[in-house]
Short mmCIF file of C-alpha atoms in Angstrom, two decimals:
data_model
loop_
_atom_site.label_atom_id
_atom_site.label_comp_id
_atom_site.label_asym_id
_atom_site.label_seq_id
_atom_site.Cartn_x
_atom_site.Cartn_y
_atom_site.Cartn_z
CA UNK A 30 -36.62 9.90 -70.38
CA UNK A 31 -39.58 12.45 -70.43
CA UNK A 32 -39.55 14.37 -67.52
CA UNK A 33 -43.03 16.02 -66.10
CA UNK A 34 -43.42 19.50 -66.42
CA UNK A 35 -41.79 21.95 -63.96
CA UNK A 36 -39.41 19.09 -63.08
CA UNK A 37 -36.19 20.89 -64.32
CA UNK A 38 -37.11 24.06 -61.88
CA UNK A 39 -37.48 21.59 -58.72
CA UNK A 40 -34.27 20.42 -59.41
CA UNK A 41 -32.18 23.59 -60.04
CA UNK A 42 -34.13 24.64 -57.00
CA UNK A 43 -32.70 21.12 -55.20
CA UNK A 44 -29.37 21.72 -56.24
CA UNK A 45 -29.27 25.28 -55.02
CA UNK A 46 -30.90 23.69 -51.22
CA UNK A 47 -28.28 21.31 -51.13
CA UNK A 48 -24.90 23.57 -52.29
CA UNK A 49 -26.06 25.73 -49.65
CA UNK A 50 -25.93 22.92 -47.09
CA UNK A 51 -22.47 21.44 -48.15
CA UNK A 52 -20.74 24.85 -47.35
CA UNK A 53 -22.35 24.54 -43.73
CA UNK A 54 -21.11 20.59 -43.25
CA UNK A 55 -17.76 18.98 -44.09
CA UNK A 56 -17.59 15.96 -46.18
CA UNK A 57 -20.55 14.44 -47.17
CA UNK A 58 -21.98 14.38 -43.79
CA UNK A 59 -24.51 17.20 -45.12
CA UNK A 60 -25.77 14.83 -47.93
CA UNK A 61 -26.42 11.82 -45.14
CA UNK A 62 -27.97 14.10 -42.80
CA UNK A 63 -30.49 15.96 -45.24
CA UNK A 64 -30.54 13.59 -48.45
CA UNK A 65 -32.58 10.92 -46.87
CA UNK A 66 -35.27 13.36 -45.34
CA UNK A 67 -36.64 14.78 -48.39
CA UNK A 68 -39.66 13.16 -49.75
CA UNK A 69 -39.84 14.88 -52.96
CA UNK A 70 -36.30 15.03 -55.00
CA UNK A 71 -35.03 14.99 -58.82
CA UNK A 72 -34.29 11.65 -59.69
CA UNK A 73 -34.36 8.41 -57.96
CA UNK A 74 -32.67 9.83 -55.07
CA UNK A 75 -36.00 9.10 -52.66
CA UNK A 76 -39.25 7.85 -53.28
CA UNK A 77 -42.42 8.46 -51.48
CA UNK A 78 -43.80 5.20 -49.75
CA UNK A 79 -40.34 3.49 -49.81
CA UNK A 80 -38.02 2.97 -46.43
CA UNK A 81 -34.82 4.95 -46.27
CA UNK A 82 -32.21 2.50 -47.49
CA UNK A 83 -29.15 3.74 -46.82
CA UNK A 84 -26.96 1.30 -48.88
CA UNK A 85 -28.77 3.22 -51.73
CA UNK A 86 -27.85 6.22 -50.56
CA UNK A 87 -24.65 5.83 -50.11
CA UNK A 88 -24.31 4.33 -53.74
CA UNK A 89 -25.80 7.16 -55.42
CA UNK A 90 -23.78 9.54 -53.10
CA UNK A 91 -20.60 8.30 -54.97
CA UNK A 92 -21.68 9.86 -58.36
CA UNK A 93 -23.71 12.72 -57.37
CA UNK A 94 -22.30 16.63 -57.81
CA UNK A 95 -24.81 19.31 -57.25
CA UNK A 96 -22.34 22.17 -58.56
CA UNK A 97 -20.39 22.84 -61.28
CA UNK A 98 -17.20 23.95 -59.69
CA UNK A 99 -17.39 21.03 -57.56
CA UNK A 100 -14.98 18.70 -59.37
CA UNK A 101 -12.76 21.23 -60.03
CA UNK A 102 -12.17 21.81 -56.27
CA UNK A 103 -11.99 18.12 -55.96
CA UNK A 104 -8.70 18.04 -58.49
CA UNK A 105 -7.08 20.96 -57.17
CA UNK A 106 -7.37 20.05 -53.52
CA UNK A 107 -4.41 18.21 -52.38
CA UNK A 108 -4.53 14.42 -51.02
CA UNK A 109 -4.67 14.54 -47.35
CA UNK A 110 -2.30 11.63 -45.82
CA UNK A 111 -2.25 11.18 -42.16
CA UNK A 112 0.46 11.83 -40.11
CA UNK A 113 3.16 8.79 -39.68
CA UNK A 114 3.25 7.66 -35.92
CA UNK A 115 6.19 8.44 -34.05
CA UNK A 116 7.92 5.54 -32.65
CA UNK A 117 8.92 5.66 -29.43
CA UNK A 118 12.89 5.12 -28.57
CA UNK A 119 13.98 3.57 -25.51
CA UNK A 120 17.02 4.34 -24.16
CA UNK A 121 17.20 1.42 -21.96
CA UNK A 122 18.76 -1.71 -23.64
CA UNK A 123 17.08 -5.04 -24.40
CA UNK A 124 17.33 -7.58 -21.84
CA UNK A 125 19.84 -10.65 -22.58
CA UNK A 126 17.76 -13.54 -21.18
CA UNK A 127 19.75 -16.83 -20.82
CA UNK A 128 18.71 -20.40 -18.96
CA UNK A 129 21.20 -20.99 -16.39
CA UNK A 130 21.50 -20.64 -12.64
CA UNK A 131 21.71 -17.15 -10.98
CA UNK A 132 25.95 -16.30 -9.89
CA UNK A 133 25.50 -13.82 -6.85
CA UNK A 134 28.34 -11.60 -5.86
CA UNK A 135 26.53 -10.09 -2.48
CA UNK A 136 28.93 -10.68 0.73
CA UNK A 137 27.58 -13.17 2.95
CA UNK A 138 25.62 -11.90 6.23
CA UNK A 139 28.13 -11.53 9.23
CA UNK A 140 26.76 -8.87 11.41
CA UNK A 141 26.19 -9.06 14.70
CA UNK A 142 23.50 -7.89 16.81
CA UNK A 143 25.12 -5.92 19.53
CA UNK A 144 22.28 -3.86 20.68
CA UNK A 145 19.72 -6.95 21.31
CA UNK A 146 22.88 -8.13 23.56
CA UNK A 147 23.08 -4.69 25.41
CA UNK A 148 19.13 -5.13 25.90
CA UNK A 149 20.03 -8.61 27.30
CA UNK A 150 22.41 -7.62 29.44
CA UNK A 151 20.17 -4.81 31.08
CA UNK A 152 17.56 -7.19 31.46
CA UNK A 153 14.67 -4.55 31.58
CA UNK A 154 10.84 -5.10 32.77
CA UNK A 155 8.05 -4.66 30.48
CA UNK A 156 7.26 -1.38 31.31
CA UNK A 157 11.19 -0.06 30.34
CA UNK A 158 10.79 -2.01 26.99
CA UNK A 159 7.57 -0.43 26.40
CA UNK A 160 9.22 2.96 27.18
CA UNK A 161 12.52 2.38 24.68
CA UNK A 162 9.60 3.41 21.80
CA UNK A 163 7.24 6.07 24.23
CA UNK A 164 10.60 7.32 25.74
CA UNK A 165 10.43 10.53 27.78
CA UNK A 166 11.11 12.76 24.61
CA UNK A 167 7.32 11.21 23.47
CA UNK A 168 5.74 11.64 26.43
CA UNK A 169 6.90 15.61 26.56
CA UNK A 170 5.78 16.03 23.12
CA UNK A 171 2.33 14.23 23.34
CA UNK A 172 2.05 16.62 27.13
CA UNK A 173 3.46 20.34 24.99
CA UNK A 174 1.23 19.69 22.25
CA UNK A 175 -1.86 18.87 24.42
CA UNK A 176 -1.64 21.58 26.83
CA UNK A 177 -1.14 24.20 23.71
CA UNK A 178 -4.23 22.95 21.97
CA UNK A 179 -6.25 23.20 25.08
CA UNK A 180 -4.88 26.87 25.45
CA UNK A 181 -5.84 27.67 22.13
CA UNK A 182 -9.28 27.01 23.07
CA UNK A 183 -9.29 28.54 25.91
CA UNK A 184 -8.97 25.83 28.29
CA UNK A 185 -6.27 25.53 31.28
CA UNK A 186 -5.57 21.85 31.41
CA UNK A 187 -2.14 21.34 32.33
CA UNK A 188 -1.97 17.99 31.77
CA UNK A 189 1.44 16.57 33.43
CA UNK A 190 3.44 13.22 31.65
CA UNK A 191 2.71 11.51 34.47
CA UNK A 192 -1.35 11.60 34.15
CA UNK A 193 -0.60 11.15 29.93
CA UNK A 194 1.20 7.30 31.07
CA UNK A 195 -1.96 6.94 33.49
CA UNK A 196 -4.77 7.18 30.15
CA UNK A 197 -2.11 5.13 28.18
CA UNK A 198 -2.60 2.80 31.26
CA UNK A 199 -6.46 2.72 30.43
CA UNK A 200 -5.79 2.49 26.75
CA UNK A 201 -4.25 -0.61 27.21
CA UNK A 202 -6.28 -1.94 29.36
CA UNK A 203 -9.25 -1.74 27.27
CA UNK A 204 -7.57 -4.27 24.67
CA UNK A 205 -8.34 -7.08 27.44
CA UNK A 206 -11.03 -5.74 29.81
CA UNK A 207 -14.04 -4.77 27.65
CA UNK A 208 -17.15 -2.72 28.37
CA UNK A 209 -19.97 -1.45 25.79
CA UNK A 210 -19.12 2.55 27.24
CA UNK A 211 -15.67 3.61 28.37
CA UNK A 212 -17.59 5.12 31.35
CA UNK A 213 -18.18 2.05 32.59
CA UNK A 214 -14.77 1.82 33.47
CA UNK A 215 -15.36 3.71 36.61
CA UNK A 216 -19.12 2.30 37.25
CA UNK A 217 -18.67 -1.40 37.75
CA UNK A 218 -16.97 -2.46 40.70
CA UNK A 219 -14.44 -5.08 40.17
CA UNK A 220 -10.50 -5.76 40.57
CA UNK A 221 -9.55 -3.76 37.60
CA UNK A 222 -12.40 -1.42 37.69
CA UNK A 223 -11.25 -0.20 40.76
CA UNK A 224 -7.50 0.30 39.75
CA UNK A 225 -9.17 2.72 37.32
CA UNK A 226 -11.39 4.67 39.67
CA UNK A 227 -8.15 5.15 41.92
CA UNK A 228 -5.91 6.15 39.33
CA UNK A 229 -7.89 8.86 37.74
CA UNK A 230 -11.37 10.62 37.92
CA UNK A 231 -13.54 9.81 35.10
CA UNK A 232 -13.92 13.43 33.81
CA UNK A 233 -10.38 14.29 34.43
CA UNK A 234 -9.88 11.63 32.23
CA UNK A 235 -12.32 12.78 29.75
CA UNK A 236 -10.55 16.24 29.55
CA UNK A 237 -7.81 14.97 28.79
CA UNK A 238 -8.42 12.41 25.91
CA UNK A 239 -10.98 15.02 24.34
CA UNK A 240 -7.56 17.58 24.16
CA UNK A 241 -4.91 14.68 23.29
CA UNK A 242 -3.05 16.27 20.49
CA UNK A 243 0.29 15.83 18.63
CA UNK A 244 1.30 18.71 16.46
CA UNK A 245 0.74 22.38 16.50
CA UNK A 246 -2.11 23.23 14.35
CA UNK A 247 -0.35 26.87 13.40
CA UNK A 248 2.46 24.80 11.52
CA UNK A 249 0.57 22.05 9.94
CA UNK A 250 1.65 21.07 6.26
CA UNK A 251 -1.55 21.47 4.29
CA UNK A 252 -0.17 18.70 1.66
CA UNK A 253 0.30 15.90 4.21
CA UNK A 254 -2.93 14.38 5.18
CA UNK A 255 -1.41 12.95 7.85
CA UNK A 256 0.41 16.31 9.49
CA UNK A 257 -1.20 16.33 12.44
CA UNK A 258 0.48 12.84 13.70
CA UNK A 259 3.61 13.44 11.88
CA UNK A 260 5.63 14.84 14.98
CA UNK A 261 4.64 11.40 16.42
CA UNK A 262 5.15 9.07 13.32
CA UNK A 263 8.35 10.51 12.89
CA UNK A 264 9.09 10.11 16.65
CA UNK A 265 8.15 6.51 16.82
CA UNK A 266 10.03 5.44 13.47
CA UNK A 267 12.85 6.76 15.02
CA UNK A 268 12.83 4.44 17.98
CA UNK A 269 11.54 1.58 16.09
CA UNK A 270 14.49 1.67 13.96
CA UNK A 271 17.30 2.14 16.90
CA UNK A 272 16.15 -0.70 18.91
CA UNK A 273 15.25 -3.17 15.99
CA UNK A 274 16.85 -6.36 15.81
CA UNK A 275 19.59 -6.81 13.17
CA UNK A 276 18.56 -9.35 10.97
CA UNK A 277 19.48 -10.44 7.68
CA UNK A 278 15.91 -10.94 6.09
CA UNK A 279 13.14 -8.14 6.41
CA UNK A 280 9.19 -8.06 4.61
CA UNK A 281 8.02 -5.06 2.93
CA UNK A 282 4.23 -5.00 2.55
CA UNK A 283 0.83 -3.43 2.99
CA UNK A 284 -1.61 -3.39 5.90
CA UNK A 285 -4.87 -1.97 7.46
CA UNK A 286 -5.99 -0.10 10.53
CA UNK A 287 -9.76 -0.59 11.00
CA UNK A 288 -11.81 2.35 10.25
CA UNK A 289 -14.98 2.10 9.01
CA UNK A 290 -15.02 5.91 8.08
CA UNK A 291 -12.45 5.37 5.34
CA UNK A 292 -13.15 4.92 1.83
CA UNK A 293 -9.54 3.03 1.54
CA UNK A 294 -9.93 -0.99 1.00
CA UNK A 295 -7.56 -3.50 0.88
CA UNK A 296 -8.65 -7.11 0.03
CA UNK A 297 -6.95 -10.24 1.28
CA UNK A 298 -6.25 -9.17 4.22
CA UNK A 299 -8.06 -9.60 7.78
CA UNK A 300 -9.07 -5.70 7.97
CA UNK A 301 -10.53 -4.35 4.53
CA UNK A 302 -11.89 -1.31 5.67
CA UNK A 303 -9.48 1.46 7.09
CA UNK A 304 -6.37 2.93 6.98
CA UNK A 305 -4.03 1.54 4.40
CA UNK A 306 -0.45 1.35 5.92
CA UNK A 307 3.07 0.66 4.43
CA UNK A 308 5.45 -1.61 6.75
CA UNK A 309 8.52 -3.00 7.30
CA UNK A 310 9.36 -5.57 9.58
CA UNK A 311 11.38 -8.67 10.57
CA UNK A 312 10.15 -12.01 9.56
CA UNK A 313 8.68 -12.36 13.40
CA UNK A 314 6.22 -9.44 13.24
CA UNK A 315 8.68 -6.68 14.47
CA UNK A 316 7.57 -3.35 13.21
CA UNK A 317 11.00 -1.35 11.99
CA UNK A 318 9.03 1.53 9.46
CA UNK A 319 5.36 2.30 8.99
CA UNK A 320 3.93 5.39 6.89
CA UNK A 321 0.15 5.85 6.25
CA UNK A 322 -1.05 5.69 2.30
CA UNK A 323 -1.83 9.01 1.07
CA UNK A 324 -2.40 9.60 -2.89
CA UNK A 325 0.75 12.44 -2.53
CA UNK A 326 3.56 10.08 -0.86
CA UNK A 327 5.29 11.93 1.76
CA UNK A 328 8.33 9.71 0.63
CA UNK A 329 10.80 11.45 -1.31
CA UNK A 330 13.29 9.23 -3.88
CA UNK A 331 15.48 9.52 -6.67
CA UNK A 332 12.61 10.44 -9.82
CA UNK A 333 14.76 9.53 -12.00
CA UNK A 334 14.60 5.86 -11.50
CA UNK A 335 10.67 6.30 -12.35
CA UNK A 336 9.74 3.12 -10.04
CA UNK A 337 6.27 3.97 -9.35
CA UNK A 338 4.94 4.40 -5.58
CA UNK A 339 5.42 0.46 -4.49
CA UNK A 340 9.11 0.73 -5.91
CA UNK A 341 9.72 4.05 -4.33
CA UNK A 342 8.31 2.60 -0.97
CA UNK A 343 10.57 0.22 -0.94
CA UNK A 344 13.75 2.14 -2.02
CA UNK A 345 13.08 4.49 1.25
CA UNK A 346 12.54 1.50 3.20
CA UNK A 347 16.18 0.14 2.33
CA UNK A 348 17.84 3.44 2.58
CA UNK A 349 16.20 3.51 6.23
CA UNK A 350 17.74 -0.03 6.74
CA UNK A 351 20.95 1.13 5.56
CA UNK A 352 21.26 3.98 8.27
CA UNK A 353 21.84 1.39 10.47
CA UNK A 354 25.26 -0.17 8.35
CA UNK A 355 25.93 -0.86 5.30
CA UNK A 356 25.10 -4.64 5.78
CA UNK A 357 23.72 -6.82 2.88
CA UNK A 358 19.92 -7.03 3.68
CA UNK A 359 17.63 -9.31 1.93
CA UNK A 360 14.64 -7.73 1.34
CA UNK A 361 11.09 -9.67 0.29
CA UNK A 362 7.67 -8.12 -1.05
CA UNK A 363 4.87 -9.09 -3.31
CA UNK A 364 3.85 -8.49 -6.63
CA UNK A 365 2.74 -4.93 -5.83
CA UNK A 366 6.44 -3.59 -5.81
CA UNK A 367 8.21 -6.18 -7.88
CA UNK A 368 9.89 -5.18 -11.17
CA UNK A 369 12.92 -5.86 -12.61
CA UNK A 370 14.00 -2.06 -12.83
CA UNK A 371 13.61 -1.99 -9.05
CA UNK A 372 15.22 -5.26 -8.39
CA UNK A 373 18.37 -3.87 -10.06
CA UNK A 374 18.40 -0.82 -8.16
CA UNK A 375 18.60 -2.10 -5.40
CA UNK A 376 21.55 -4.38 -6.23
CA UNK A 377 23.08 -1.31 -7.15
CA UNK A 378 22.70 -0.20 -3.34
CA UNK A 379 24.07 -3.39 -2.24
CA UNK A 380 20.63 -4.99 -1.25
CA UNK A 381 19.56 -8.42 -1.77
CA UNK A 382 16.12 -8.41 -2.95
CA UNK A 383 13.39 -11.29 -4.00
CA UNK A 384 9.96 -10.63 -4.38
CA UNK A 385 6.97 -12.39 -7.08
CA UNK A 386 6.35 -10.75 -10.02
CA UNK A 387 3.09 -9.88 -12.22
CA UNK A 388 3.09 -10.92 -15.81
CA UNK A 389 3.57 -7.51 -17.65
CA UNK A 390 6.80 -6.73 -15.63
CA UNK A 391 8.83 -9.59 -16.79
CA UNK A 392 10.68 -7.77 -19.64
CA UNK A 393 9.72 -9.89 -21.80
CA UNK A 394 11.49 -12.68 -20.40
CA UNK A 395 11.14 -16.22 -22.46
CA UNK A 396 9.43 -18.14 -19.57
CA UNK A 397 6.99 -21.03 -20.35
CA UNK A 398 3.35 -19.70 -20.78
CA UNK A 399 1.08 -19.95 -17.30
CA UNK A 400 -1.26 -21.69 -19.41
CA UNK A 401 1.33 -24.34 -20.92
CA UNK A 402 2.49 -24.54 -17.42
CA UNK A 403 -0.62 -25.48 -15.89
CA UNK A 404 -0.79 -29.01 -17.57
CA UNK A 405 2.51 -29.76 -16.27
CA UNK A 406 2.77 -31.91 -13.25
CA UNK A 407 3.61 -29.60 -9.94
CA UNK A 408 7.30 -29.23 -9.19
CA UNK A 409 7.65 -28.31 -12.70
CA UNK A 410 9.89 -25.04 -12.94
CA UNK A 411 11.59 -22.76 -15.49
CA UNK A 412 14.04 -19.82 -15.58
CA UNK A 413 16.15 -17.35 -16.78
CA UNK A 414 18.84 -15.25 -15.84
CA UNK A 415 19.51 -11.43 -17.18
CA UNK A 416 23.05 -11.82 -18.29
CA UNK A 417 23.86 -8.02 -17.69
CA UNK A 418 22.30 -7.41 -14.85
CA UNK A 419 22.22 -11.08 -12.82
CA UNK A 420 18.79 -10.77 -12.21
CA UNK A 421 16.84 -14.25 -12.10
CA UNK A 422 13.30 -14.81 -12.92
CA UNK A 423 11.47 -18.27 -11.83
CA UNK A 424 7.80 -19.40 -12.64
CA UNK A 425 7.20 -22.45 -10.20
CA UNK A 426 4.05 -24.92 -10.42
CA UNK A 427 3.06 -25.54 -6.91
CA UNK A 428 -0.01 -24.82 -5.19
CA UNK A 429 -0.60 -22.50 -8.04
CA UNK A 430 1.44 -20.75 -10.70
CA UNK A 431 4.07 -18.10 -9.01
CA UNK A 432 6.35 -16.42 -10.85
CA UNK A 433 9.50 -14.62 -8.89
CA UNK A 434 12.15 -12.36 -9.58
CA UNK A 435 15.88 -11.84 -7.17
CA UNK A 436 19.02 -10.74 -7.05
CA UNK A 437 20.28 -13.21 -4.88
CA UNK A 438 19.40 -16.65 -4.77
CA UNK A 439 18.33 -18.81 -7.49
CA UNK A 440 17.37 -22.42 -7.74
CA UNK A 441 20.02 -24.33 -6.51
CA UNK A 442 20.00 -25.94 -3.98
CA UNK A 443 16.31 -27.24 -4.49
CA UNK A 444 14.60 -28.96 -1.86
CA UNK A 445 11.52 -31.37 -1.73
CA UNK A 446 8.10 -30.20 -0.60
CA UNK A 447 5.47 -32.47 0.30
CA UNK A 448 2.10 -32.19 -1.81
CA UNK A 449 -1.31 -33.65 -1.38
CA UNK A 450 -2.71 -33.96 -4.49
CA UNK A 451 -5.85 -36.33 -4.83
CA UNK A 452 -5.65 -37.83 -1.39
CA UNK A 453 -2.21 -39.15 -1.82
CA UNK A 454 0.75 -37.12 -0.62
CA UNK A 455 3.92 -36.86 -2.67
CA UNK A 456 7.48 -34.68 -2.82
CA UNK A 457 7.85 -31.91 -5.41
CA UNK A 458 11.10 -29.65 -5.92
CA UNK A 459 10.88 -26.25 -4.65
CA UNK A 460 13.68 -23.94 -6.14
CA UNK A 461 15.57 -22.19 -3.42
CA UNK A 462 14.19 -18.62 -4.34
CA UNK A 463 10.74 -19.92 -3.71
CA UNK A 464 11.48 -21.67 -0.26
CA UNK A 465 13.25 -18.40 0.89
CA UNK A 466 10.13 -16.20 -0.15
CA UNK A 467 7.82 -18.61 1.76
CA UNK A 468 9.87 -18.26 5.01
CA UNK A 469 9.96 -14.74 4.64
CA UNK A 470 6.68 -13.60 3.64
CA UNK A 471 4.77 -14.20 6.84
CA UNK A 472 6.75 -10.70 8.65
CA UNK A 473 3.53 -8.53 8.04
CA UNK A 474 1.07 -11.44 8.85
CA UNK A 475 2.52 -11.99 12.43
CA UNK A 476 2.07 -8.50 13.37
CA UNK A 477 -1.27 -8.23 12.27
CA UNK A 478 -2.42 -11.31 14.18
CA UNK A 479 -0.56 -9.99 17.67
CA UNK A 480 -2.24 -6.77 17.34
CA UNK A 481 -5.68 -8.11 17.12
CA UNK A 482 -5.55 -9.61 19.99
CA UNK A 483 -5.97 -7.02 22.32
CA UNK A 484 -6.09 -4.18 20.44
CA UNK A 485 -7.24 -0.96 22.11
CA UNK A 486 -11.14 -0.33 22.19
CA UNK A 487 -11.42 3.31 23.35
CA UNK A 488 -11.80 6.02 21.06
CA UNK A 489 -12.21 9.37 20.58
CA UNK A 490 -14.42 11.42 18.47
CA UNK A 491 -11.11 13.06 16.23
CA UNK A 492 -10.76 11.21 13.19
CA UNK A 493 -6.92 10.01 13.82
CA UNK A 494 -7.71 8.57 16.81
CA UNK A 495 -7.46 5.31 15.70
CA UNK A 496 -4.35 5.86 14.31
CA UNK A 497 -2.97 6.73 17.39
CA UNK A 498 -4.61 3.32 19.11
CA UNK A 499 -2.60 1.77 16.22
CA UNK A 500 0.64 2.83 17.08
CA UNK A 501 0.30 1.98 20.93
CA UNK A 502 -0.86 -1.46 19.93
CA UNK A 503 2.17 -1.62 17.70
CA UNK A 504 4.87 -0.51 20.17
CA UNK A 505 2.91 -2.97 22.71
CA UNK A 506 4.08 -5.69 19.82
CA UNK A 507 7.48 -4.24 19.36
CA UNK A 508 8.39 -4.36 23.14
CA UNK A 509 7.05 -7.95 23.28
CA UNK A 510 9.27 -9.05 20.70
CA UNK A 511 11.97 -8.08 22.26
CA UNK A 512 11.00 -9.24 25.86
CA UNK A 513 10.66 -12.87 23.91
CA UNK A 514 14.44 -12.19 22.29
CA UNK A 515 16.01 -11.20 25.64
CA UNK A 516 14.13 -14.28 27.57
CA UNK A 517 13.70 -17.09 25.48
CA UNK A 518 13.18 -19.42 28.46
CA UNK A 519 11.17 -17.31 30.96
CA UNK A 520 9.10 -14.70 28.95
CA UNK A 521 5.65 -13.87 29.37
CA UNK A 522 2.96 -14.41 27.09
CA UNK A 523 1.28 -10.99 25.39
CA UNK A 524 -1.42 -10.96 27.60
CA UNK A 525 0.61 -11.16 30.98
CA UNK A 526 2.88 -8.24 29.31
CA UNK A 527 0.39 -6.17 28.67
CA UNK A 528 -1.14 -6.38 31.81
CA UNK A 529 1.83 -5.62 33.51
CA UNK A 530 2.26 -2.56 31.68
CA UNK A 531 -1.35 -1.06 32.23
CA UNK A 532 -1.35 -2.04 36.31
CA UNK A 533 1.85 -0.26 36.50
CA UNK A 534 0.72 3.12 35.19
CA UNK A 535 -2.58 2.85 36.85
CA UNK A 536 -1.14 2.10 40.27
CA UNK A 537 1.47 4.48 39.83
CA UNK A 538 -0.76 7.67 39.27
CA UNK A 539 -3.23 6.26 41.98
CA UNK A 540 -0.61 6.30 44.59
CA UNK A 541 0.84 10.00 43.27
CA UNK A 542 -2.51 10.99 43.60
CA UNK A 543 -2.67 9.71 47.66
#
């Protein structure tokens, strides 16, 4: 083709310019960045007045060479092959699932609760039951740390155990006698407020309450978020376990201590904002062990097990229970904690376990698909047993689809459950594993219900004040649980039990003041 004069010169300059750009940018990025920006260029790469055509540019780039040695470089350049991906080799053998019922080999439960029998024989009153947990050692701890903290602030407080008991009496009283401001307990004239006025002066109460302390500020563990409460938490956990009813079944779950300044949130609970607390309870709601949640948990277990946060907490709770004796306890927990690995680890400890399990933790167990099971009638269930570890997984269609894992209870004996469907009541099959879990899972909920009735309402400005109030309410709940177990026919209700303890502390301090 005939070219206009000067075209060769323009073409040479363009080639030199393009080679410079090529050295600056890897691959064909240099061309894609600059070739379409030229208004005038050699050949038909771009044309003035036309829109940029990415497809046309890419097509022209395939056969374009801007320097004489570019072809040689391409030939000499070795072909780049992507590095082969390394396959993860797992040392864990594949699970061998078989459709049959579980054959557990745990011993039967035959333990006798001698501790509860001793409490029944002693016939303790409500104050004595409450002081099983807030005993003399605990009150002395509070007195020593409070006086120590006050002296660090150059305040001569000299609080006594009797005054701390009186302060506890006012806190317990605030649960069932509520006032908008705590100063009104000394202002309004009625029976309960006269009791408070006679027990302690308002200014003295405010002074003690402002310096209430539970740990030495000079010896705090900076890695522990709750280090200022750690001595009290350890003391209460020890006492809770010491007097806990010896039962076969326990439930482990999470609960909330109400606090609107906290950034922790827990959906599906009556209290959703506050401090998250891990807790293990009996089926009736007695708190055996608790631990406030923090990012770096203070709970230590075998790291080789690789069970995650939930699994580590359950393993620690199992170790706490085994301190009382090597009994075949049965722990129940929800899907946050459950995994086949955890259930297997508990079995090696001699602890039975049952819990709901998530789909991604079933270890490729060939259970019926959830969507398929929804089309089946209510009461339908599918199950598989792992042959090597003797662990069962069961999926049941009840009010919804639920998957459970256990090392101790299987399908038989199946029971009948009444179910309402389209205004008709009919019987559906319920596997034994589902029935046991339903009976045990209300332990933490019962405790929350009892505590919520008469919570301590007086707060201080310290961030951990809400947790101290929670511990007092939990101790009252546990004392009342023991009271009902020791006096099944003549037990007081929760309000009368709490009033008994509060009035005793206030009246006793009033008499000493006189």
